[in-house]
Amino acid sequence: MFCSRFFHLLALLPLVLAHKEPKTDQEIETQRALQRAAYYCAPAVADFTAARKRKWAQKVLNVNPGLPGYDDLFADANYIDAGESTELMECSPVSRKTAIQNNTCVLTPVVTEGPYYHTEGHPIRTNIAEYQFGLLTYLDIGVIDVNTCKPLPNVLVDIWQANATGHYAGHPFPKPELKDEKPQVGGKRSGLLSAFPRTEFDETWLRGAFPTDENGVVQFTTIFPGYYTGRATHVHVKIFKSWEPLPNGTFSSPEGSLAHVGQFFFEDELNLQIDKMWPYHTNPIKDTHGRTRNWRDSLNIFEDSHSPEGQYNPVFKMELLGPVITQGLAGFITMGINASASYDNWWKG
């Protein structure tokens, strides 16, 4: 059976660094096994994403054409229920042909987490915007296990992103000795600056985590992210199989609970339109280094997220919340992960 064969391949991989490139034959084969497994699940995943979009559109666009409230947009009734999805999620061939590009996101474990993750202090919440200015954006993220092609309920989806002018919470300034640093010229790190140190330890904006529901779906309220030198516009994500809520509203995760590290992206044309809006047009590098397009993303992260064969789409499918873009956006994506994987949870730079 397909699932058992790929589960065996995926289980062979030792614990590798979450951001390193596959080098050994075993690592390369395991990465490709994950991608092939997810590709096999593509019809089910595409249906999973489409059903969520269809329910949302029927509820919000047809019934309430104005700007919806959060409760209206993400009410439980808007999504496919477990009984409706069981047949689609079985790990067996779906006869109907469906393209993987229907926003099936397969982010392999070699995609970097970046230097701005905080191993402590990410709040458990769905509204991560806090007081950041920007374009209202709802993110609807579905998670499936590529070993079974079924949704994964109760896994913790942890996301973090830059604000409208390209900064991360806690990291406002470069090191004093690097304040005049120029971006790397040429090579894989082209366009990048050294990571800004963490100096504001109380800042938590645009960071948060929340568990998927019984249908393997989680929604976040945020703003559209800004850009910084060398990187395409993106949202970071980690998936934890187990975690423990802490009294301060954050969480801790036991060793071995991290199952996935990846990044989401947005269409270049949408990025360019939002660049014209306030406060995005105040980005301090707008008239110097400028934005990095997806196809020029440093470290090959955008390209790596498509897999070596280029079969996967890590780009959110965006929908308008109202008749004009300034009223906000909703983004949909489904990501396939290997729920049996386990990685250590720290940045190795």
Short mmCIF file of C-alpha atoms in Angstrom, two decimals:
data_model
loop_
_atom_site.label_atom_id
_atom_site.label_comp_id
_atom_site.label_asym_id
_atom_site.label_seq_id
_atom_site.Cartn_x
_atom_site.Cartn_y
_atom_site.Cartn_z
CA MET A 1 0.00 0.00 0.00
CA PHE A 2 1.23 3.50 -0.83
CA CYS A 3 0.94 4.91 2.68
CA SER A 4 2.89 2.14 4.37
CA ARG A 5 5.70 2.32 1.79
CA PHE A 6 6.16 6.05 2.20
CA PHE A 7 5.76 5.91 5.96
CA HIS A 8 8.68 3.48 5.98
CA LEU A 9 10.80 5.81 3.84
CA LEU A 10 9.98 8.81 5.97
CA ALA A 11 10.83 6.97 9.16
CA LEU A 12 14.34 6.19 7.93
CA LEU A 13 15.64 9.74 8.24
CA PRO A 14 17.68 10.55 11.34
CA LEU A 15 17.07 13.84 13.11
CA VAL A 16 18.57 16.38 10.71
CA LEU A 17 18.90 20.11 11.12
CA ALA A 18 15.64 21.81 10.23
CA HIS A 19 17.36 24.26 7.92
CA LYS A 20 20.16 22.31 6.34
CA GLU A 21 20.19 21.11 2.76
CA PRO A 22 19.87 17.35 2.18
CA LYS A 23 23.29 16.00 1.29
CA THR A 24 23.43 12.27 1.88
CA ASP A 25 21.58 9.84 -0.39
CA GLN A 26 19.34 8.94 2.54
CA GLU A 27 18.43 12.55 3.29
CA ILE A 28 17.71 13.30 -0.37
CA GLU A 29 15.54 10.21 -0.77
CA THR A 30 13.60 11.02 2.41
CA GLN A 31 12.93 14.56 1.22
CA ARG A 32 11.68 13.26 -2.12
CA ALA A 33 9.60 10.61 -0.37
CA LEU A 34 7.86 13.33 1.60
CA GLN A 35 7.22 15.30 -1.56
CA ARG A 36 5.94 12.27 -3.48
CA ALA A 37 3.67 11.33 -0.59
CA ALA A 38 2.22 14.82 -0.49
CA TYR A 39 1.80 14.83 -4.26
CA TYR A 40 -0.16 11.60 -3.98
CA CYS A 41 -2.45 13.33 -1.48
CA ALA A 42 -2.90 16.34 -3.77
CA PRO A 43 -6.48 15.64 -4.94
CA ALA A 44 -7.69 15.25 -1.35
CA VAL A 45 -5.76 18.31 -0.22
CA ALA A 46 -7.07 20.44 -3.08
CA ASP A 47 -10.61 19.41 -2.21
CA PHE A 48 -9.93 20.20 1.45
CA THR A 49 -8.81 23.73 0.58
CA ALA A 50 -11.57 24.29 -1.99
CA ALA A 51 -14.28 23.17 0.42
CA ARG A 52 -13.13 25.69 3.03
CA LYS A 53 -13.06 28.47 0.43
CA ARG A 54 -16.48 27.49 -0.91
CA LYS A 55 -18.10 27.46 2.53
CA TRP A 56 -16.47 30.77 3.38
CA ALA A 57 -17.56 32.39 0.11
CA GLN A 58 -21.15 31.21 0.48
CA LYS A 59 -21.38 32.53 4.01
CA VAL A 60 -19.49 35.81 3.68
CA LEU A 61 -19.71 36.95 0.06
CA ASN A 62 -23.27 35.85 -0.74
CA VAL A 63 -24.96 36.43 2.59
CA ASN A 64 -22.96 39.37 3.88
CA PRO A 65 -21.24 41.27 1.05
CA GLY A 66 -19.95 43.90 3.46
CA LEU A 67 -16.82 43.61 5.56
CA PRO A 68 -17.37 40.55 7.80
CA GLY A 69 -16.57 40.34 11.46
CA TYR A 70 -14.12 37.74 12.70
CA ASP A 71 -16.87 35.56 14.19
CA ASP A 72 -18.79 35.58 10.90
CA LEU A 73 -15.75 34.81 8.79
CA PHE A 74 -14.44 31.93 10.85
CA ALA A 75 -17.61 30.42 12.27
CA ASP A 76 -17.49 26.63 12.53
CA ALA A 77 -20.30 26.30 10.00
CA ASN A 78 -18.09 27.78 7.32
CA TYR A 79 -15.91 24.69 7.08
CA ILE A 80 -16.25 21.15 5.90
CA ASP A 81 -17.15 18.90 8.82
CA ALA A 82 -15.47 15.63 9.73
CA GLY A 83 -18.21 13.47 8.28
CA GLU A 84 -18.11 15.32 4.98
CA SER A 85 -14.32 15.07 4.69
CA THR A 86 -13.66 11.44 5.69
CA GLU A 87 -13.89 9.94 2.22
CA LEU A 88 -11.74 12.65 0.65
CA MET A 89 -9.00 12.23 3.23
CA GLU A 90 -8.55 8.48 2.91
CA CYS A 91 -5.11 7.51 1.64
CA SER A 92 -6.28 5.95 -1.59
CA PRO A 93 -6.16 7.26 -5.16
CA VAL A 94 -8.75 9.89 -6.04
CA SER A 95 -9.91 9.22 -9.56
CA ARG A 96 -10.71 12.83 -10.33
CA LYS A 97 -7.65 14.71 -11.63
CA THR A 98 -6.75 17.71 -9.47
CA ALA A 99 -3.63 19.83 -9.78
CA ILE A 100 -1.26 20.16 -6.85
CA GLN A 101 -1.13 23.89 -7.60
CA ASN A 102 -4.55 24.33 -5.99
CA ASN A 103 -2.70 25.78 -3.00
CA THR A 104 -1.37 22.52 -1.67
CA CYS A 105 1.60 23.68 0.36
CA VAL A 106 4.39 21.19 0.94
CA LEU A 107 7.24 22.83 2.79
CA THR A 108 10.00 20.28 3.25
CA PRO A 109 11.95 20.14 6.53
CA VAL A 110 15.01 21.72 4.93
CA VAL A 111 13.38 25.17 4.67
CA THR A 112 15.03 27.54 7.17
CA GLU A 113 13.22 28.91 10.20
CA GLY A 114 15.31 32.10 10.04
CA PRO A 115 17.02 33.94 12.91
CA TYR A 116 13.97 35.71 14.38
CA TYR A 117 12.11 32.85 16.05
CA HIS A 118 11.67 33.07 19.83
CA THR A 119 11.78 29.67 21.49
CA GLU A 120 9.91 31.19 24.44
CA GLY A 121 7.15 33.76 24.57
CA HIS A 122 4.96 33.08 21.53
CA PRO A 123 1.40 33.64 22.83
CA ILE A 124 -1.37 31.12 22.26
CA ARG A 125 -3.84 33.27 20.30
CA THR A 126 -5.46 33.68 16.90
CA ASN A 127 -5.24 37.48 16.69
CA ILE A 128 -1.54 38.25 16.38
CA ALA A 129 -1.76 41.83 15.06
CA GLU A 130 -1.69 43.68 18.40
CA TYR A 131 -1.30 47.39 17.58
CA GLN A 132 0.53 47.04 14.30
CA PHE A 133 -0.74 49.14 11.40
CA GLY A 134 -1.30 47.42 8.08
CA LEU A 135 -3.76 45.73 5.75
CA LEU A 136 -6.19 43.44 7.61
CA THR A 137 -5.41 39.84 6.63
CA TYR A 138 -7.05 36.59 7.70
CA LEU A 139 -5.00 33.43 7.20
CA ASP A 140 -6.83 30.09 6.92
CA ILE A 141 -4.33 27.23 7.23
CA GLY A 142 -5.21 23.56 6.85
CA VAL A 143 -2.80 20.83 7.95
CA ILE A 144 -2.75 17.22 6.74
CA ASP A 145 -0.48 14.27 7.45
CA VAL A 146 1.10 12.98 4.24
CA ASN A 147 1.35 9.51 5.80
CA THR A 148 -2.46 9.20 5.80
CA CYS A 149 -3.76 12.07 3.61
CA LYS A 150 -5.99 13.02 6.56
CA PRO A 151 -6.37 16.35 8.38
CA LEU A 152 -4.41 16.75 11.59
CA PRO A 153 -6.52 18.03 14.49
CA ASN A 154 -4.99 19.52 17.64
CA VAL A 155 -1.52 20.24 16.28
CA LEU A 156 -0.12 23.64 17.28
CA VAL A 157 0.49 25.99 14.34
CA ASP A 158 3.05 28.62 15.36
CA ILE A 159 3.54 31.59 13.01
CA TRP A 160 5.61 34.78 13.02
CA GLN A 161 6.16 37.53 10.45
CA ALA A 162 7.59 41.00 9.80
CA ASN A 163 5.49 44.14 10.21
CA ALA A 164 4.55 46.56 7.40
CA THR A 165 8.03 48.08 7.31
CA GLY A 166 9.97 44.83 7.50
CA HIS A 167 10.82 44.46 11.18
CA TYR A 168 10.27 41.58 13.59
CA ALA A 169 9.02 42.03 17.15
CA GLY A 170 11.98 42.26 19.50
CA HIS A 171 14.54 43.08 16.80
CA PRO A 172 14.26 46.80 15.93
CA PHE A 173 17.88 47.72 15.22
CA PRO A 174 21.11 46.22 13.86
CA LYS A 175 24.17 45.84 16.04
CA PRO A 176 25.77 49.28 16.48
CA GLU A 177 28.89 48.21 14.65
CA LEU A 178 26.76 47.04 11.69
CA LYS A 179 24.47 50.08 11.32
CA ASP A 180 26.11 50.95 7.99
CA GLU A 181 26.33 47.36 6.72
CA LYS A 182 25.51 46.86 3.05
CA PRO A 183 23.55 43.85 1.78
CA GLN A 184 25.48 40.82 0.55
CA VAL A 185 26.27 41.09 -3.17
CA GLY A 186 26.00 37.88 -5.19
CA GLY A 187 25.87 34.30 -4.01
CA LYS A 188 23.13 32.44 -2.22
CA ARG A 189 22.83 35.10 0.49
CA SER A 190 22.54 37.93 -2.01
CA GLY A 191 20.67 40.91 -0.58
CA LEU A 192 20.81 39.80 3.06
CA LEU A 193 22.06 41.75 6.05
CA SER A 194 23.28 40.29 9.31
CA ALA A 195 20.39 39.41 11.62
CA PHE A 196 19.28 42.17 13.99
CA PRO A 197 19.81 41.17 17.65
CA ARG A 198 16.91 40.74 20.05
CA THR A 199 16.87 43.81 22.29
CA GLU A 200 13.14 44.29 23.08
CA PHE A 201 12.21 41.18 25.02
CA ASP A 202 8.63 42.18 25.80
CA GLU A 203 7.48 42.61 22.19
CA THR A 204 5.19 39.87 20.88
CA TRP A 205 3.36 41.51 17.96
CA LEU A 206 2.84 39.40 14.83
CA ARG A 207 3.73 36.24 16.72
CA GLY A 208 1.31 33.60 17.90
CA ALA A 209 0.29 29.95 17.94
CA PHE A 210 -3.01 28.09 18.03
CA PRO A 211 -4.12 24.45 17.67
CA THR A 212 -5.97 23.17 14.62
CA ASP A 213 -9.64 22.29 15.08
CA GLU A 214 -11.23 18.88 14.54
CA ASN A 215 -10.99 19.45 10.78
CA GLY A 216 -7.26 20.24 10.85
CA VAL A 217 -7.81 23.98 10.29
CA VAL A 218 -6.64 27.08 12.14
CA GLN A 219 -7.26 30.76 11.38
CA PHE A 220 -5.22 33.82 12.33
CA THR A 221 -6.02 37.52 12.22
CA THR A 222 -2.98 39.57 11.26
CA ILE A 223 -1.77 42.25 8.85
CA PHE A 224 -0.18 41.66 5.48
CA PRO A 225 3.58 41.32 6.11
CA GLY A 226 6.16 43.80 4.88
CA TYR A 227 9.51 43.07 3.27
CA TYR A 228 13.18 43.53 4.11
CA THR A 229 16.45 43.22 2.22
CA GLY A 230 17.09 39.98 0.42
CA ARG A 231 13.85 38.20 1.29
CA ALA A 232 10.57 37.84 -0.54
CA THR A 233 7.45 38.61 1.50
CA HIS A 234 6.75 35.59 3.69
CA VAL A 235 5.23 34.14 6.87
CA HIS A 236 7.13 31.62 8.97
CA VAL A 237 5.48 28.51 10.40
CA LYS A 238 6.27 25.67 12.78
CA ILE A 239 4.04 22.71 13.65
CA PHE A 240 4.20 21.10 17.10
CA LYS A 241 2.65 17.70 17.77
CA SER A 242 2.51 18.33 21.52
CA TRP A 243 2.82 21.37 23.76
CA GLU A 244 1.87 22.62 27.20
CA PRO A 245 0.07 25.93 27.90
CA LEU A 246 1.86 28.12 30.42
CA PRO A 247 0.24 30.42 33.01
CA ASN A 248 1.38 33.52 31.10
CA GLY A 249 -0.57 32.54 27.96
CA THR A 250 2.39 31.17 26.01
CA PHE A 251 3.45 27.55 25.56
CA SER A 252 6.34 25.19 25.99
CA SER A 253 7.05 22.17 23.79
CA PRO A 254 8.79 18.96 24.87
CA GLU A 255 11.84 17.72 23.03
CA GLY A 256 10.92 15.91 19.85
CA SER A 257 7.53 17.63 19.44
CA LEU A 258 8.50 19.85 16.48
CA ALA A 259 7.22 18.12 13.33
CA HIS A 260 7.65 20.81 10.69
CA VAL A 261 9.43 24.07 9.79
CA GLY A 262 8.46 26.10 6.72
CA GLN A 263 7.49 29.40 5.13
CA PHE A 264 4.46 30.70 3.21
CA PHE A 265 4.53 33.27 0.40
CA PHE A 266 2.27 35.63 -1.57
CA GLU A 267 1.93 36.39 -5.27
CA ASP A 268 4.38 39.03 -6.50
CA GLU A 269 1.69 41.12 -8.19
CA LEU A 270 -0.24 41.38 -4.93
CA ASN A 271 2.93 42.34 -3.07
CA LEU A 272 3.57 45.15 -5.55
CA GLN A 273 0.04 46.54 -5.15
CA ILE A 274 0.24 46.53 -1.37
CA ASP A 275 3.64 48.28 -1.57
CA LYS A 276 1.69 51.40 -2.66
CA MET A 277 -0.43 51.49 0.51
CA TRP A 278 0.25 53.18 3.82
CA PRO A 279 2.26 52.26 5.89
CA TYR A 280 3.94 49.85 3.45
CA HIS A 281 5.14 52.70 1.24
CA THR A 282 7.09 54.10 4.21
CA ASN A 283 9.41 51.07 4.24
CA PRO A 284 12.87 52.65 4.71
CA ILE A 285 14.46 50.53 1.96
CA LYS A 286 11.79 51.30 -0.66
CA ASP A 287 13.99 53.75 -2.55
CA THR A 288 17.37 52.11 -1.82
CA HIS A 289 17.57 48.32 -1.90
CA GLY A 290 13.86 47.88 -2.71
CA ARG A 291 11.77 44.75 -2.46
CA THR A 292 13.02 41.29 -3.37
CA ARG A 293 10.75 39.45 -5.80
CA ASN A 294 9.82 35.81 -5.15
CA TRP A 295 12.07 34.50 -7.88
CA ARG A 296 15.09 36.32 -6.38
CA ASP A 297 14.51 35.20 -2.78
CA SER A 298 17.82 34.73 -0.98
CA LEU A 299 18.93 31.29 0.21
CA ASN A 300 16.66 29.85 -2.52
CA ILE A 301 13.89 29.54 0.07
CA PHE A 302 11.03 30.35 -2.30
CA GLU A 303 12.38 27.90 -4.88
CA ASP A 304 13.13 25.21 -2.29
CA SER A 305 9.54 25.43 -1.07
CA HIS A 306 8.42 24.22 -4.52
CA SER A 307 10.54 21.05 -4.16
CA PRO A 308 13.37 19.99 -6.51
CA GLU A 309 10.77 19.00 -9.11
CA GLY A 310 8.86 22.28 -8.75
CA GLN A 311 5.59 20.46 -8.09
CA TYR A 312 4.34 22.33 -5.01
CA ASN A 313 2.84 25.73 -4.37
CA PRO A 314 3.73 27.53 -1.10
CA VAL A 315 1.71 30.62 -2.07
CA PHE A 316 -1.49 31.68 -0.30
CA LYS A 317 -4.62 31.93 -2.42
CA MET A 318 -5.92 35.39 -1.54
CA GLU A 319 -9.50 36.66 -1.65
CA LEU A 320 -10.82 40.20 -1.12
CA LEU A 321 -12.88 40.80 2.03
CA GLY A 322 -14.79 43.61 0.35
CA PRO A 323 -15.17 45.37 -2.99
CA VAL A 324 -11.81 47.15 -2.60
CA ILE A 325 -8.46 45.78 -1.49
CA THR A 326 -8.10 48.25 1.38
CA GLN A 327 -10.89 46.43 3.24
CA GLY A 328 -8.63 43.44 3.72
CA LEU A 329 -7.77 39.98 2.46
CA ALA A 330 -8.32 36.35 3.37
CA GLY A 331 -5.65 33.80 2.47
CA PHE A 332 -6.16 30.04 2.13
CA ILE A 333 -3.58 27.28 2.02
CA THR A 334 -3.25 23.62 2.98
CA MET A 335 0.11 22.27 4.04
CA GLY A 336 1.18 18.65 4.03
CA ILE A 337 3.54 17.56 6.80
CA ASN A 338 5.09 14.33 7.99
CA ALA A 339 3.53 13.97 11.43
CA SER A 340 6.00 11.22 12.34
CA ALA A 341 8.99 13.57 11.91
CA SER A 342 10.81 15.17 14.83
CA TYR A 343 13.25 18.09 14.83
CA ASP A 344 15.06 20.08 17.46
CA ASN A 345 13.58 23.52 18.08
CA TRP A 346 16.36 26.08 17.86
CA TRP A 347 18.07 28.23 15.25
CA LYS A 348 21.58 27.20 14.33
CA GLY A 349 22.39 30.19 12.12
#
